[in-house]
mmCIF file of C-alpha atoms in Angstrom:
data_model
loop_
_atom_site.group_PDB
_atom_site.id
_atom_site.type_symbol
_atom_site.label_atom_id
_atom_site.label_comp_id
_atom_site.label_asym_id
_atom_site.label_seq_id
_atom_site.Cartn_x
_atom_site.Cartn_y
_atom_site.Cartn_z
ATOM 1 C CA MET B 1 24.232 -16.878 40.726
ATOM 2 C CA ALA B 2 21.199 -18.824 39.047
ATOM 3 C CA ILE B 3 19.520 -17.949 36.043
ATOM 4 C CA LYS B 4 15.917 -17.887 36.072
ATOM 5 C CA THR B 5 13.878 -18.379 32.888
ATOM 6 C CA TRP B 6 10.368 -16.495 32.997
ATOM 7 C CA PRO B 7 7.947 -19.026 32.754
ATOM 8 C CA PRO B 8 5.579 -18.366 29.575
ATOM 9 C CA SER B 9 2.268 -18.974 31.760
ATOM 10 C CA ILE B 10 2.563 -15.681 33.230
ATOM 11 C CA PHE B 11 1.904 -12.694 32.319
ATOM 12 C CA PRO B 12 2.273 -9.216 33.912
ATOM 13 C CA GLU B 13 -0.510 -6.642 33.373
ATOM 14 C CA SER B 14 1.845 -4.467 31.755
ATOM 15 C CA ALA B 15 5.235 -4.399 31.267
ATOM 16 C CA ASP B 16 6.838 -0.825 30.926
ATOM 17 C CA ILE B 17 10.190 -0.546 29.576
ATOM 18 C CA GLY B 18 13.058 2.364 29.311
ATOM 19 C CA LEU B 19 16.567 2.800 28.463
ATOM 20 C CA LYS B 20 18.312 4.816 30.234
ATOM 21 C CA GLN B 21 21.466 6.608 28.239
ATOM 22 C CA ASP B 22 24.419 7.645 30.188
ATOM 23 C CA VAL B 23 24.623 11.417 29.359
ATOM 24 C CA GLN B 24 27.365 13.953 30.336
ATOM 25 C CA ARG B 25 25.740 17.894 30.284
ATOM 26 C CA ASN B 26 28.039 20.221 30.426
ATOM 27 C CA ARG B 27 26.070 23.563 31.209
ATOM 28 C CA SER B 28 27.980 26.979 30.869
ATOM 29 C CA ARG B 29 27.492 30.755 31.813
ATOM 30 C CA SER B 30 26.701 31.973 28.500
ATOM 31 C CA GLY B 31 23.820 29.279 29.092
ATOM 32 C CA LYS B 32 25.265 26.640 26.071
ATOM 33 C CA THR B 33 24.318 23.269 26.929
ATOM 34 C CA SER B 34 27.304 20.720 25.559
ATOM 35 C CA THR B 35 26.360 16.638 25.720
ATOM 36 C CA PHE B 36 27.944 14.028 25.434
ATOM 37 C CA GLU B 37 27.154 10.628 25.173
ATOM 38 C CA MET B 38 28.594 7.727 27.249
ATOM 39 C CA PRO B 39 28.861 3.676 26.855
ATOM 40 C CA GLY B 40 26.305 2.334 29.454
ATOM 41 C CA ALA B 41 22.669 2.744 28.254
ATOM 42 C CA THR B 42 21.402 0.565 30.255
ATOM 43 C CA TRP B 43 17.149 -1.081 29.900
ATOM 44 C CA LEU B 44 15.262 -0.632 32.572
ATOM 45 C CA MET B 45 12.110 -2.636 33.542
ATOM 46 C CA THR B 46 8.685 -2.272 35.355
ATOM 47 C CA LEU B 47 6.195 -5.334 35.903
ATOM 48 C CA THR B 48 3.132 -4.804 37.383
ATOM 49 C CA PHE B 49 0.902 -8.150 38.009
ATOM 50 C CA PRO B 50 -3.546 -7.894 38.260
ATOM 51 C CA ASP B 51 -5.397 -7.938 40.896
ATOM 52 C CA SER B 52 -5.672 -12.316 41.465
ATOM 53 C CA SER B 53 -6.328 -14.936 43.665
ATOM 54 C CA GLU B 54 -4.573 -18.189 45.132
ATOM 55 C CA TRP B 55 -5.754 -20.294 41.602
ATOM 56 C CA GLN B 56 -5.370 -17.774 39.222
ATOM 57 C CA GLY B 57 -1.475 -18.820 39.716
ATOM 58 C CA ARG B 58 -0.022 -16.066 42.234
ATOM 59 C CA PRO B 59 1.888 -18.618 44.615
ATOM 60 C CA LYS B 60 3.945 -19.306 40.894
ATOM 61 C CA LEU B 61 4.639 -15.925 40.333
ATOM 62 C CA GLU B 62 5.506 -15.528 43.804
ATOM 63 C CA ALA B 63 7.857 -18.789 44.238
ATOM 64 C CA LEU B 64 9.331 -17.412 41.060
ATOM 65 C CA ILE B 65 10.243 -13.801 42.184
ATOM 66 C CA THR B 66 11.213 -15.107 45.395
ATOM 67 C CA SER B 67 13.868 -17.244 43.501
ATOM 68 C CA LEU B 68 15.685 -14.446 43.072
ATOM 69 C CA ARG B 69 17.256 -13.829 46.344
ATOM 70 C CA GLY B 70 16.500 -10.442 46.153
ATOM 71 C CA GLY B 71 18.754 -10.496 43.238
ATOM 72 C CA ALA B 72 21.124 -12.713 43.783
ATOM 73 C CA ASN B 73 20.232 -14.582 41.089
ATOM 74 C CA ARG B 74 18.838 -13.512 37.292
ATOM 75 C CA LEU B 75 16.015 -13.328 35.073
ATOM 76 C CA SER B 76 15.959 -13.881 31.630
ATOM 77 C CA ALA B 77 13.079 -12.147 30.320
ATOM 78 C CA PRO B 78 11.843 -10.727 26.669
ATOM 79 C CA HIS B 79 10.834 -7.347 25.896
ATOM 80 C CA PHE B 80 6.387 -8.450 26.650
ATOM 81 C CA GLY B 81 5.434 -5.411 24.379
ATOM 82 C CA ARG B 82 6.918 -6.321 21.995
ATOM 83 C CA PRO B 83 8.016 -9.881 21.387
ATOM 84 C CA MET B 84 8.462 -10.494 17.975
ATOM 85 C CA PRO B 85 9.006 -7.713 15.226
ATOM 86 C CA ASN B 86 6.914 -6.094 12.946
ATOM 87 C CA GLY B 87 8.733 -6.127 10.358
ATOM 88 C CA THR B 88 8.693 -9.862 8.441
ATOM 89 C CA LEU B 89 12.297 -11.098 9.660
ATOM 90 C CA SER B 90 12.123 -14.961 10.124
ATOM 91 C CA GLY B 91 14.438 -17.614 9.719
ATOM 92 C CA ALA B 92 18.537 -17.654 10.788
ATOM 93 C CA PRO B 93 19.775 -14.155 9.608
ATOM 94 C CA VAL B 94 23.444 -13.398 11.129
ATOM 95 C CA LEU B 95 25.963 -11.285 11.295
ATOM 96 C CA ALA B 96 28.031 -10.733 7.627
ATOM 97 C CA ALA B 97 30.865 -8.872 9.305
ATOM 98 C CA ALA B 98 32.547 -8.461 12.785
ATOM 99 C CA VAL B 99 31.459 -6.002 15.036
ATOM 100 C CA MET B 100 33.204 -4.036 17.660
ATOM 101 C CA ALA B 101 32.186 -3.201 20.676
ATOM 102 C CA GLY B 102 30.883 0.584 20.651
ATOM 103 C CA ARG B 103 29.075 0.497 17.466
ATOM 104 C CA GLY B 104 25.747 0.884 16.388
ATOM 105 C CA THR B 105 25.360 -0.458 12.825
ATOM 106 C CA LEU B 106 24.793 -3.828 11.748
ATOM 107 C CA SER B 107 25.719 -5.615 9.211
ATOM 108 C CA LEU B 108 23.152 -8.566 8.534
ATOM 109 C CA LYS B 109 22.913 -12.173 5.383
ATOM 110 C CA ASN B 110 20.087 -14.687 5.591
ATOM 111 C CA CYS B 111 17.668 -11.732 6.126
ATOM 112 C CA ASN B 112 14.378 -12.915 4.846
ATOM 113 C CA GLY B 113 11.768 -9.913 5.673
ATOM 114 C CA THR B 114 12.044 -6.151 6.470
ATOM 115 C CA LEU B 115 12.308 -4.577 10.286
ATOM 116 C CA GLN B 116 10.467 -1.865 11.648
ATOM 117 C CA ALA B 117 11.658 1.309 13.336
ATOM 118 C CA GLY B 118 11.216 0.089 17.050
ATOM 119 C CA ASP B 119 11.321 -3.736 16.226
ATOM 120 C CA PHE B 120 13.894 -5.297 18.741
ATOM 121 C CA ILE B 121 16.601 -8.168 17.876
ATOM 122 C CA GLY B 122 18.556 -10.151 20.013
ATOM 123 C CA LEU B 123 22.311 -10.159 20.074
ATOM 124 C CA GLY B 124 24.724 -11.739 22.317
ATOM 125 C CA GLY B 125 22.888 -11.934 25.069
ATOM 126 C CA GLN B 126 21.806 -8.014 24.306
ATOM 127 C CA LEU B 127 18.649 -6.257 23.625
ATOM 128 C CA LEU B 128 18.647 -3.840 20.995
ATOM 129 C CA MET B 129 15.874 -1.946 19.125
ATOM 130 C CA VAL B 130 16.289 -0.856 15.360
ATOM 131 C CA GLU B 131 16.370 2.810 14.503
ATOM 132 C CA SER B 132 15.597 2.803 11.262
ATOM 133 C CA ASP B 133 12.918 0.557 8.792
ATOM 134 C CA VAL B 134 15.448 -1.596 6.711
ATOM 135 C CA SER B 135 14.578 -4.163 3.854
ATOM 136 C CA PRO B 136 17.438 -6.845 3.069
ATOM 137 C CA VAL B 137 18.847 -6.303 -1.105
ATOM 138 C CA ASN B 138 19.763 -10.229 -1.568
ATOM 139 C CA GLY B 139 19.230 -11.547 2.108
ATOM 140 C CA ASN B 140 21.302 -8.907 2.929
ATOM 141 C CA MET B 141 20.617 -5.719 5.640
ATOM 142 C CA THR B 142 22.358 -2.755 6.838
ATOM 143 C CA VAL B 143 20.924 -2.048 9.849
ATOM 144 C CA GLN B 144 20.807 0.986 12.659
ATOM 145 C CA VAL B 145 20.118 -0.249 16.571
ATOM 146 C CA ASN B 146 20.445 1.424 19.543
ATOM 147 C CA PRO B 147 22.163 0.721 22.472
ATOM 148 C CA ALA B 148 25.324 0.070 20.998
ATOM 149 C CA VAL B 149 26.629 -3.240 21.074
ATOM 150 C CA ARG B 150 28.836 -4.258 24.354
ATOM 151 C CA LEU B 151 30.976 -6.631 23.356
ATOM 152 C CA PRO B 152 32.730 -7.776 19.847
ATOM 153 C CA GLN B 153 30.564 -10.041 18.050
ATOM 154 C CA SER B 154 32.621 -12.025 15.213
ATOM 155 C CA ALA B 155 30.992 -12.519 12.117
ATOM 156 C CA GLY B 156 28.133 -15.552 12.169
ATOM 157 C CA THR B 157 26.896 -14.702 15.411
ATOM 158 C CA PRO B 158 22.158 -15.374 15.380
ATOM 159 C CA ILE B 159 19.828 -12.387 15.548
ATOM 160 C CA VAL B 160 17.768 -13.457 17.700
ATOM 161 C CA TRP B 161 13.952 -11.625 16.324
ATOM 162 C CA ASP B 162 11.161 -14.399 18.181
ATOM 163 C CA ARG B 163 11.070 -13.498 21.947
ATOM 164 C CA PRO B 164 14.944 -12.285 22.431
ATOM 165 C CA HIS B 165 15.533 -12.988 26.256
ATOM 166 C CA ILE B 166 18.293 -10.686 28.275
ATOM 167 C CA LEU B 167 18.557 -10.578 31.990
ATOM 168 C CA TRP B 168 17.579 -8.946 34.267
ATOM 169 C CA VAL B 169 18.758 -8.043 38.109
ATOM 170 C CA LEU B 170 15.643 -6.521 40.922
ATOM 171 C CA LYS B 171 15.680 -3.090 41.157
ATOM 172 C CA GLU B 172 18.066 -2.446 44.376
ATOM 173 C CA ASP B 173 16.047 -1.641 47.132
ATOM 174 C CA GLU B 174 16.560 -1.702 50.813
ATOM 175 C CA GLU B 175 13.064 -2.841 50.750
ATOM 176 C CA PRO B 176 12.603 -6.364 49.428
ATOM 177 C CA VAL B 177 9.533 -7.448 47.277
ATOM 178 C CA LYS B 178 6.129 -8.105 49.139
ATOM 179 C CA PHE B 179 3.319 -9.885 47.876
ATOM 180 C CA PRO B 180 -0.122 -8.233 49.086
ATOM 181 C CA TYR B 181 -2.414 -11.079 51.105
ATOM 182 C CA ARG B 182 -6.167 -9.392 51.940
ATOM 183 C CA SER B 183 -8.704 -11.684 53.566
ATOM 184 C CA GLY B 184 -9.746 -14.711 52.100
ATOM 185 C CA LEU B 185 -8.384 -15.574 48.629
ATOM 186 C CA TYR B 186 -8.170 -11.785 47.102
ATOM 187 C CA ARG B 187 -5.095 -11.227 46.308
ATOM 188 C CA PRO B 188 -3.966 -7.067 45.105
ATOM 189 C CA SER B 189 -2.210 -6.164 42.052
ATOM 190 C CA PHE B 190 1.881 -5.450 42.603
ATOM 191 C CA ALA B 191 4.979 -4.532 40.388
ATOM 192 C CA ILE B 192 8.708 -5.069 40.725
ATOM 193 C CA GLU B 193 11.239 -3.138 39.641
ATOM 194 C CA LEU B 194 14.045 -4.282 37.177
ATOM 195 C CA ILE B 195 17.657 -3.481 36.086
ATOM 196 C CA GLU B 196 19.245 -4.995 32.727
ATOM 197 C CA ASP B 197 22.641 -7.112 33.586
ATOM 198 C CA TRP B 198 25.305 -7.639 32.006
ATOM 199 C CA SER B 199 27.530 -10.523 32.850
#
């Protein structure tokens, strides 16, 4: 398996990203529904690319997608809609304390700015959404995130706030990605679907 990094020279027309939660639902005969959150929430992403032409970079885009070899390779890419926080966090924040797998609360230190609800941060290769606004006190912050941390992380692990990348794999499909061609140099829009890879 090889990891291909998204080049900054290529831009999707749109990026639709969502978190698929793993929730077990039970409905009783009385009509009451009980739900249980399970570990395993996964990010999904659909990238749509605009109408283009041969001289506008379509060949490079096709080469990038083809290099994923149908899912044998991985794609390292950021959240295209919100690559940096709306808050003011910058610098080099780190975990102030170790965090166990399954936890959704992070203690940070070396924080010189805020995070806002909906901001994204990276931790150990995992993309995490901040659930509520938070400001530092003496450089420390306690941050609620979703999804929960998948793997234990030790104190001092860096927090990535500037374009945190995660690994994506092409979503399983019997049909390969098809690149539309038309007469002349016109190239119509097309889309690909990706799912987060935990490896």
